[in-house]
Amino acid sequence: RKEVEQDPGPFNVPEGATVAFNCTYSNSASQSFFWYRQDCRKEPKLLMSVYSSGNEDGRFTAQLNRASQYISLLIRDSKLSDSATYLCVVTLPSNTGKLIFGQGTTLQVKP
Amino acid sequence: DTEVTQTPKHLVMGMTNKKSLKCEQHMGHRAMYWYKQKAKKPPELMFVYSYEKLSINESVPSRFSPECPNSSLLNLHLHALQPEDSALYLCASSQDLALRGALRGFGQGTRLTVV
């Protein structure tokens, strides 16, 4: 079983739609959780950290469910510019600096 | 704009060449990283430096040789690479190894092609 699993998609949605991605992780001791966004042929960029209480940044909402070991990302009112690959990232409590990446979920927002 | 700067942005090299990738950050971060990313795959960790000392080597072949001359610079020396080493090489930095809530910045990457 992979340490971090995501549905690779692609998710094809119309502009204005609400779309949600899930990510599951296998290690219950996982410590920190992030969503990164990566545009084609560009570097990953931190989109948001994910906290147990849930957090929101504009149209983006992230949730963490430790009991079920999954995190989610909700995008409301999708824009064409949201088209990208969204990477779920987890760290372990070993303080090694190692990020564990999921395979990424590709989102294509269409006009 | 990224605060981690990588040079060159593109590199084509032959299998007998020696080249170096460079990474620089001036955020005072004490942890620096090299990742390799193949097309449609997530980044794979290669090396981690903490306070200029090599902390992790993810069983990377010796044809890749990292170097951290000071707290702001990270190099990756390349020698006798294979075509399958062609990939996007990403540098990243963080305040330290703990990463808890720490913002991780990636450089724009060097797109390497080995011919």
XYZ file of N, CA and C in Angstrom:
678
model
N 0.855 -1.190 0.000
C 0.000 0.000 0.000
C 0.889 1.238 0.000
N 0.552 2.210 -0.853
C 1.337 3.432 -0.896
C 1.121 4.226 0.384
N 2.169 4.999 0.757
C 2.074 5.787 1.982
C 1.027 6.886 1.869
N 0.921 7.466 0.699
C -0.060 8.524 0.451
C -0.727 8.227 -0.884
N -2.040 8.115 -0.873
C -2.752 7.753 -2.093
C -3.741 8.822 -2.514
N -3.733 9.091 -3.807
C -4.670 10.030 -4.388
C -5.235 9.453 -5.667
N -6.442 9.845 -6.001
C -7.025 9.513 -7.299
C -6.358 10.426 -8.330
N -5.669 9.853 -9.328
C -4.939 10.713 -10.262
C -5.832 11.550 -11.169
N -7.122 11.143 -11.281
C -8.025 11.872 -12.162
C -7.757 11.488 -13.613
N -7.960 12.379 -14.591
C -8.228 13.795 -14.367
C -9.680 14.081 -13.984
N -9.836 15.158 -13.218
C -11.149 15.670 -12.911
C -11.416 16.799 -13.916
N -12.429 16.615 -14.733
C -12.806 17.646 -15.705
C -14.097 18.301 -15.239
N -14.023 19.590 -14.919
C -15.194 20.275 -14.379
C -15.406 21.583 -15.124
N -16.661 22.068 -15.163
C -16.914 23.368 -15.794
C -16.568 24.496 -14.842
N -16.286 25.646 -15.393
C -16.065 26.840 -14.568
C -17.232 27.023 -13.614
N -16.905 27.431 -12.391
C -17.952 27.690 -11.418
C -18.339 26.479 -10.585
N -17.873 25.311 -10.991
C -18.227 24.092 -10.256
C -17.466 24.021 -8.938
N -17.990 23.199 -8.042
C -17.286 22.860 -6.803
C -16.701 21.469 -6.981
N -15.445 21.317 -6.638
C -14.773 20.019 -6.808
C -14.022 19.680 -5.531
N -13.999 18.396 -5.202
C -13.319 17.960 -3.979
C -12.364 16.821 -4.291
N -11.188 16.889 -3.690
C -10.199 15.819 -3.808
C -9.971 15.223 -2.424
N -9.797 13.904 -2.395
C -9.421 13.237 -1.157
C -8.042 12.634 -1.287
N -7.443 12.412 -0.159
C -6.121 11.800 -0.107
C -6.096 10.962 1.165
N -5.614 9.729 1.073
C -5.505 8.895 2.272
C -4.032 8.627 2.569
N -3.720 8.484 3.837
C -2.344 8.187 4.237
C -2.342 6.960 5.132
N -1.250 6.201 5.072
C -1.252 4.894 5.732
C -0.675 4.922 7.145
N 0.190 5.901 7.432
C 0.862 5.923 8.726
C 0.086 6.809 9.709
N -0.446 6.184 10.738
C -1.268 6.930 11.704
C -0.441 7.948 12.496
N 0.874 7.798 12.454
C 1.738 8.741 13.176
C 2.079 9.973 12.337
N 1.534 10.061 11.141
C 1.826 11.205 10.278
C 1.555 12.498 11.036
N 2.418 13.467 10.796
C 2.432 14.627 11.676
C 1.849 15.892 11.050
N 2.330 16.237 9.883
C 1.891 17.476 9.229
C 1.374 17.150 7.834
N 0.463 18.005 7.383
C -0.240 17.714 6.133
C -0.338 18.995 5.304
N -0.138 18.821 3.991
C -0.136 19.985 3.109
C -0.798 19.625 1.786
N -1.312 20.633 1.130
C -1.665 20.529 -0.281
C -0.722 21.443 -1.061
N -0.132 20.881 -2.122
C 0.686 21.653 -3.045
C -0.023 21.661 -4.392
N 0.250 22.712 -5.139
C -0.263 22.823 -6.498
C 0.937 22.842 -7.436
N 0.823 22.087 -8.546
C 1.903 22.097 -9.528
C 1.323 22.303 -10.917
N 1.728 23.383 -11.560
C 1.348 23.622 -12.941
C 2.301 22.860 -13.852
N 1.850 22.621 -15.067
C 2.620 21.824 -16.027
C 4.028 22.412 -16.214
N 5.036 21.597 -16.011
C 6.435 21.965 -16.229
C 6.919 23.087 -15.281
N 6.237 23.204 -14.148
C 6.654 24.184 -13.135
C 6.938 23.460 -11.820
N 7.468 24.214 -10.856
C 7.748 23.609 -9.560
C 6.483 23.544 -8.704
N 6.427 22.625 -7.741
C 5.288 22.608 -6.811
C 5.286 23.865 -5.959
N 4.089 24.350 -5.666
C 3.960 25.521 -4.787
C 2.989 25.177 -3.663
N 3.363 25.564 -2.454
C 2.515 25.292 -1.314
C 1.193 26.022 -1.465
N 0.102 25.262 -1.434
C -1.230 25.851 -1.520
C -1.744 26.163 -0.110
N -1.723 25.162 0.745
C -2.135 25.396 2.122
C -1.721 24.234 3.006
N -1.504 24.550 4.270
C -1.333 23.525 5.283
C -2.726 23.041 5.685
N -2.783 21.864 6.273
C -4.073 21.276 6.651
C -4.054 20.999 8.137
N -5.075 21.479 8.835
C -5.148 21.317 10.280
C -6.407 20.538 10.649
N -6.355 19.921 11.819
C -7.489 19.095 12.273
C -8.773 19.905 12.367
N -8.640 21.163 12.673
C -9.837 22.002 12.815
C -10.378 22.440 11.461
N -9.648 22.102 10.401
C -10.053 22.565 9.071
C -9.608 23.992 8.863
N -9.303 24.333 7.642
C -8.919 25.706 7.371
C -9.333 26.105 5.967
N -9.557 27.398 5.838
C -10.107 27.945 4.606
C -9.231 29.091 4.134
N -9.063 29.168 2.823
C -8.326 30.284 2.229
C -9.054 30.672 0.967
N -9.930 31.649 1.073
C -10.713 32.060 -0.084
C -11.635 30.946 -0.546
N -11.448 30.509 -1.784
C -12.310 29.461 -2.350
C -11.853 28.053 -1.975
N -10.766 27.955 -1.257
C -10.166 26.659 -0.940
C -10.383 26.309 0.538
N -10.851 25.074 0.763
C -11.034 24.588 2.125
C -10.353 23.246 2.260
N -9.549 23.107 3.306
C -8.865 21.836 3.559
C -9.350 21.253 4.876
N -9.479 19.942 4.891
C -9.921 19.249 6.110
C -9.002 18.070 6.369
N -8.822 17.767 7.641
C -8.042 16.598 8.053
C -8.920 15.731 8.936
N -8.979 14.455 8.639
C -9.703 13.496 9.471
C -8.689 12.451 9.939
N -8.187 12.642 11.150
C -7.138 11.734 11.655
C -7.680 10.338 11.914
N -8.927 10.253 12.343
C -9.506 8.929 12.663
C -9.563 8.057 11.412
N -9.933 8.665 10.298
C -10.043 7.913 9.043
C -8.799 8.051 8.178
N -7.862 8.855 8.627
C -6.581 9.027 7.934
C -6.771 9.525 6.509
N -7.524 10.593 6.383
C -7.592 11.219 5.071
C -7.643 12.727 5.212
N -7.210 13.374 4.147
C -7.341 14.822 4.055
C -8.071 15.148 2.765
N -8.697 16.285 2.760
C -9.477 16.673 1.595
C -9.193 18.124 1.218
N -9.462 18.416 -0.024
C -9.358 19.784 -0.530
C -10.621 20.076 -1.323
N -11.297 21.138 -0.955
C -12.513 21.549 -1.642
C -12.238 22.869 -2.345
N -12.566 22.923 -3.617
C -12.414 24.163 -4.385
C -13.804 24.598 -4.829
N -14.189 25.782 -4.405
C -15.505 26.325 -4.800
C -15.328 27.283 -5.960
N -16.379 27.423 -6.767
C -16.396 28.393 -7.864
C -15.109 28.279 -8.701
N -14.874 27.106 -9.248
C -13.635 26.816 -9.986
C -13.378 27.845 -11.088
N -12.112 28.211 -11.213
C -11.664 29.105 -12.271
C -10.790 28.327 -13.254
N -10.695 28.843 -14.470
C -9.817 28.203 -15.451
C -8.401 28.097 -14.910
N -7.985 29.098 -14.146
C -6.624 29.136 -13.607
C -6.384 28.113 -12.498
N -7.443 27.450 -12.050
C -7.259 26.393 -11.049
C -6.764 25.098 -11.684
N -6.768 25.025 -13.006
C -6.299 23.815 -13.694
C -4.840 23.564 -13.345
N -4.572 22.406 -12.774
C -3.232 22.078 -12.291
C -3.271 20.674 -11.713
N -2.127 20.208 -11.237
C -2.068 18.974 -10.467
C -1.947 19.328 -8.998
N -2.758 18.696 -8.169
C -2.781 18.985 -6.738
C -2.152 17.794 -6.005
N -1.094 18.089 -5.289
C -0.309 17.062 -4.607
C -0.611 17.082 -3.117
N -0.949 15.932 -2.599
C -1.162 15.751 -1.172
C 0.186 15.375 -0.553
N 0.558 16.034 0.523
C 1.889 15.828 1.101
C 1.778 15.637 2.605
N 2.549 14.692 3.115
C 2.483 14.308 4.521
C 3.901 14.259 5.076
N 4.075 14.590 6.357
C 5.370 14.363 6.998
C 5.170 13.402 8.167
N 6.254 12.713 8.505
C 6.262 11.802 9.650
C 6.944 12.496 10.819
N 6.745 12.019 12.037
C 7.298 12.726 13.194
C 8.773 12.479 13.439
N 9.511 12.134 12.415
C 10.919 11.810 12.612
C 11.824 13.022 12.499
N 11.243 14.159 12.134
C 12.045 15.375 11.958
C 13.224 15.162 11.012
N 13.001 14.418 9.970
C 14.036 14.238 8.953
C 13.906 15.252 7.830
N 12.829 15.978 7.821
C 12.581 16.906 6.731
C 11.994 16.237 5.506
N 11.641 14.974 5.625
C 11.184 14.245 4.442
C 9.705 14.492 4.212
N 9.375 14.939 3.022
C 7.984 15.066 2.608
C 7.593 13.806 1.845
N 6.413 13.283 2.130
C 5.914 12.124 1.386
C 4.800 12.617 0.483
N 5.019 12.500 -0.818
C 4.077 13.028 -1.808
C 3.123 11.945 -2.278
N 1.869 12.325 -2.469
C 0.959 11.493 -3.232
C 1.259 11.654 -4.714
N 0.595 10.843 -5.515
C 0.828 10.867 -6.965
C 0.286 12.124 -7.637
N -0.608 12.809 -6.949
C -1.188 14.020 -7.519
C -2.518 13.737 -8.195
N -3.402 14.730 -8.126
C -4.696 14.681 -8.797
C -4.742 15.819 -9.801
N -5.036 15.470 -11.044
C -5.071 16.488 -12.093
C -6.473 17.052 -12.220
N -6.551 18.368 -12.200
C -7.820 19.085 -12.370
C -7.767 19.889 -13.659
N -8.801 19.733 -14.464
C -8.938 20.535 -15.673
C -10.276 21.258 -15.590
N -10.215 22.585 -15.503
C -11.433 23.380 -15.466
C -11.684 23.898 -16.878
N -12.882 23.629 -17.376
C -13.195 23.994 -18.762
C -14.213 25.123 -18.812
N -14.136 25.953 -19.854
C -15.079 27.082 -19.966
C -16.512 26.593 -20.186
N 6.955 35.205 -6.897
C 8.320 34.820 -7.271
C 8.928 33.931 -6.195
N 9.595 32.845 -6.660
C 10.208 31.952 -5.713
C 11.422 32.614 -5.082
N 11.715 32.263 -3.817
C 12.886 32.811 -3.145
C 14.019 31.804 -3.171
N 13.812 30.684 -3.811
C 14.867 29.702 -4.036
C 15.220 29.785 -5.524
N 16.468 30.063 -5.810
C 16.906 30.288 -7.185
C 17.760 29.128 -7.655
N 17.408 28.572 -8.793
C 18.179 27.465 -9.354
C 18.741 27.864 -10.710
N 19.968 27.436 -10.949
C 20.576 27.615 -12.267
C 21.317 26.345 -12.662
N 21.377 26.035 -13.961
C 20.615 26.689 -15.027
C 19.162 26.220 -15.033
N 18.339 26.844 -15.829
C 16.943 26.409 -15.945
C 16.838 25.176 -16.835
N 17.689 25.098 -17.830
C 17.709 23.953 -18.740
C 19.160 23.517 -18.914
N 19.364 22.212 -19.067
C 20.714 21.699 -19.274
C 20.636 20.443 -20.115
N 21.422 20.422 -21.178
C 21.572 19.221 -21.992
C 23.016 18.779 -21.855
N 23.233 17.536 -21.492
C 24.592 17.058 -21.309
C 24.769 15.650 -21.858
N 25.977 15.372 -22.300
C 26.295 14.034 -22.771
C 26.641 13.124 -21.612
N 26.662 11.848 -21.863
C 26.880 10.869 -20.806
C 28.302 10.912 -20.248
N 29.221 11.549 -20.951
C 30.589 11.635 -20.433
C 30.887 12.993 -19.812
N 29.903 13.896 -19.853
C 30.134 15.251 -19.334
C 30.100 15.298 -17.818
N 30.705 16.388 -17.278
C 30.547 16.728 -15.862
C 29.905 18.110 -15.811
N 28.838 18.202 -15.071
C 28.149 19.484 -14.925
C 27.702 19.639 -13.477
N 27.289 20.851 -13.129
C 26.777 21.097 -11.781
C 25.494 21.906 -11.831
N 24.570 21.546 -10.960
C 23.362 22.332 -10.744
C 23.574 23.157 -9.478
N 23.033 24.385 -9.513
C 23.233 25.277 -8.364
C 21.894 25.728 -7.802
N 21.878 25.922 -6.506
C 20.675 26.361 -5.802
C 21.095 27.372 -4.742
N 20.308 28.441 -4.613
C 20.645 29.489 -3.656
C 19.379 29.994 -2.974
N 19.464 30.215 -1.672
C 18.352 30.831 -0.941
C 18.924 31.778 0.102
N 18.207 32.872 0.326
C 18.655 33.878 1.290
C 17.563 34.151 2.304
N 16.852 33.080 2.677
C 15.792 33.222 3.665
C 16.275 32.818 5.058
N 17.549 32.461 5.172
C 18.061 32.002 6.455
C 17.631 30.587 6.793
N 17.132 29.871 5.799
C 16.736 28.482 6.036
C 17.972 27.613 6.260
N 17.860 26.656 7.183
C 19.011 25.820 7.517
C 18.885 24.401 6.974
N 17.782 24.107 6.317
C 17.620 22.804 5.677
C 17.429 23.011 4.181
N 18.157 22.233 3.382
C 18.042 22.337 1.929
C 17.971 20.934 1.346
N 17.282 20.839 0.213
C 16.881 19.540 -0.331
C 17.101 19.498 -1.845
N 17.420 18.312 -2.341
C 17.354 18.045 -3.779
C 16.287 16.979 -4.012
N 15.403 17.273 -4.990
C 14.394 16.338 -5.442
C 14.573 16.104 -6.941
N 14.130 14.928 -7.369
C 14.100 14.589 -8.789
C 12.648 14.300 -9.150
N 12.188 14.852 -10.286
C 10.817 14.605 -10.689
C 10.761 14.206 -12.158
N 10.242 13.007 -12.403
C 9.991 12.546 -13.763
C 8.579 12.968 -14.162
N 8.330 12.957 -15.481
C 7.039 13.413 -15.995
C 5.888 12.603 -15.390
N 4.853 13.329 -14.973
C 3.620 12.743 -14.426
C 3.843 11.925 -13.152
N 4.945 12.199 -12.465
C 5.240 11.545 -11.191
C 5.447 12.604 -10.125
N 5.294 12.255 -8.860
C 5.582 13.246 -7.813
C 7.088 13.396 -7.616
N 7.519 14.470 -6.978
C 8.943 14.620 -6.683
C 9.445 13.488 -5.791
N 10.673 13.054 -6.047
C 11.317 12.027 -5.220
C 12.509 12.654 -4.503
N 12.569 12.481 -3.215
C 13.673 13.050 -2.450
C 14.983 12.356 -2.806
N 16.041 13.178 -2.982
C 17.376 12.627 -3.227
C 18.261 12.839 -2.002
N 18.432 14.106 -1.602
C 19.349 14.457 -0.516
C 18.709 15.529 0.365
N 19.103 15.488 1.651
C 18.723 16.536 2.591
C 19.977 17.007 3.309
N 20.154 18.319 3.376
C 21.220 18.921 4.169
C 20.591 19.701 5.313
N 21.175 19.544 6.495
C 20.748 20.308 7.656
C 21.977 20.962 8.269
N 21.942 22.266 8.390
C 23.098 23.010 8.917
C 24.378 22.604 8.181
N 24.272 22.559 6.872
C 25.372 22.284 5.941
C 25.929 20.873 6.033
N 25.261 20.010 6.764
C 25.713 18.613 6.839
C 24.687 17.716 6.151
N 25.184 16.712 5.440
C 24.299 15.784 4.770
C 23.533 14.975 5.807
N 22.229 15.061 5.724
C 21.363 14.406 6.698
C 20.724 13.143 6.121
N 20.341 13.206 4.875
C 19.707 12.056 4.219
C 20.276 11.902 2.806
N 20.607 10.673 2.461
C 20.916 10.287 1.084
C 19.989 9.117 0.785
N 19.029 9.335 -0.085
C 18.025 8.313 -0.367
C 18.558 7.287 -1.371
N 19.706 6.702 -1.038
C 20.310 5.667 -1.889
C 20.476 6.132 -3.328
N 20.960 7.343 -3.453
C 21.140 7.928 -4.786
C 22.468 7.427 -5.367
N 22.500 7.077 -6.653
C 23.757 6.617 -7.268
C 24.857 7.665 -7.147
N 26.092 7.184 -7.081
C 27.227 8.085 -6.834
C 27.519 9.024 -7.994
N 26.883 8.824 -9.127
C 27.074 9.771 -10.227
C 26.414 11.127 -9.909
N 25.622 11.152 -8.834
C 25.078 12.402 -8.304
C 25.825 12.715 -7.000
N 26.444 13.888 -6.924
C 27.233 14.223 -5.750
C 26.814 15.589 -5.223
N 26.171 15.636 -4.048
C 25.742 16.928 -3.525
C 26.858 17.624 -2.776
N 26.703 18.936 -2.650
C 27.678 19.729 -1.906
C 26.963 20.944 -1.336
N 27.272 21.255 -0.078
C 26.664 22.435 0.543
C 27.783 23.340 1.041
N 28.267 24.257 0.218
C 29.425 25.083 0.593
C 29.151 26.028 1.764
N 27.910 26.503 1.872
C 27.525 27.345 3.009
C 26.017 27.280 3.182
N 25.509 28.015 4.132
C 24.093 27.865 4.483
C 23.146 28.353 3.404
N 23.660 29.084 2.427
C 22.783 29.633 1.388
C 22.866 28.872 0.072
N 23.864 28.027 -0.074
C 24.129 27.400 -1.369
C 24.058 25.887 -1.288
N 23.540 25.304 -2.355
C 23.505 23.856 -2.478
C 23.809 23.519 -3.925
N 24.766 22.634 -4.121
C 25.126 22.223 -5.478
C 24.812 20.747 -5.671
N 24.627 20.362 -6.922
C 24.507 18.949 -7.262
C 25.428 18.702 -8.448
N 26.506 17.963 -8.194
C 27.491 17.674 -9.233
C 27.086 16.398 -9.962
N 27.160 16.468 -11.283
C 26.682 15.375 -12.136
C 27.840 14.835 -12.965
N 27.966 13.528 -13.012
C 29.052 12.927 -13.799
C 28.626 11.555 -14.287
N 28.861 11.323 -15.583
C 28.557 10.012 -16.174
C 27.095 9.636 -15.999
N 26.211 10.568 -16.279
C 24.782 10.288 -16.144
C 24.283 9.417 -17.293
N 23.121 8.846 -17.077
C 22.457 8.001 -18.060
C 21.231 8.724 -18.613
N 20.776 8.346 -19.782
C 19.570 9.003 -20.329
C 18.370 8.944 -19.384
N 18.268 7.861 -18.605
C 17.126 7.761 -17.684
C 17.210 8.741 -16.516
N 18.340 9.433 -16.393
C 18.464 10.479 -15.366
C 17.839 11.789 -15.825
N 17.408 11.850 -17.053
C 16.727 13.051 -17.558
C 15.465 13.276 -16.732
N 15.326 14.487 -16.203
C 14.208 14.780 -15.296
C 14.262 16.260 -14.933
N 13.288 16.674 -14.137
C 13.310 18.004 -13.526
C 13.940 17.869 -12.148
N 14.996 18.618 -11.886
C 15.674 18.568 -10.589
C 15.293 19.819 -9.810
N 14.695 19.573 -8.659
C 14.155 20.644 -7.837
C 14.955 20.796 -6.556
N 15.231 22.025 -6.221
C 15.851 22.351 -4.937
C 14.768 22.960 -4.042
N 14.850 22.713 -2.765
C 13.892 23.294 -1.829
C 14.604 23.634 -0.533
N 13.962 24.476 0.261
C 14.539 24.812 1.558
C 13.430 24.965 2.583
N 13.802 24.825 3.853
C 12.872 25.066 4.940
C 13.653 25.563 6.141
N 12.949 26.144 7.095
C 13.632 26.720 8.258
C 14.518 25.685 8.948
N 13.960 24.498 9.109
C 14.731 23.400 9.690
C 14.074 22.098 9.285
N 14.478 21.004 9.880
C 13.942 19.702 9.464
C 12.570 19.403 10.064
N 12.174 20.174 11.062
C 10.934 19.842 11.752
C 9.707 19.996 10.860
N 9.735 21.013 10.002
C 8.690 21.216 8.988
C 7.304 21.497 9.547
N 7.146 21.451 10.865
C 5.798 21.629 11.398
C 5.355 23.062 11.135
N 4.434 23.221 10.210
C 3.969 24.550 9.862
C 4.974 25.368 9.083
N 6.147 24.796 8.826
C 7.171 25.579 8.131
C 6.837 25.666 6.651
N 7.032 26.820 6.101
C 6.762 27.011 4.692
C 7.910 26.441 3.878
N 7.600 25.573 2.949
C 8.621 24.967 2.103
C 8.609 25.651 0.757
N 9.769 26.169 0.352
C 9.860 26.800 -0.957
C 10.672 25.959 -1.909
N 10.130 25.741 -3.082
C 10.850 25.058 -4.148
C 11.402 26.076 -5.131
N 12.568 25.776 -5.663
C 13.071 26.543 -6.788
C 12.314 26.158 -8.048
N 12.583 26.904 -9.136
C 11.869 26.643 -10.387
C 12.364 25.389 -11.090
N 13.472 24.853 -10.623
C 13.937 23.583 -11.162
C 14.903 23.740 -12.316
N 15.685 22.704 -12.528
C 16.537 22.582 -13.714
C 16.025 21.399 -14.507
N 15.665 21.654 -15.759
C 15.201 20.557 -16.618
C 16.417 19.967 -17.311
N 16.775 18.767 -16.928
C 17.995 18.112 -17.398
C 17.665 17.072 -18.450
N 18.386 17.130 -19.551
C 18.289 16.108 -20.592
C 19.667 15.508 -20.799
N 19.757 14.189 -20.670
C 21.019 13.483 -20.871
C 20.950 12.767 -22.219
N 21.919 13.079 -23.077
C 21.890 12.491 -24.429
C 23.075 11.548 -24.643
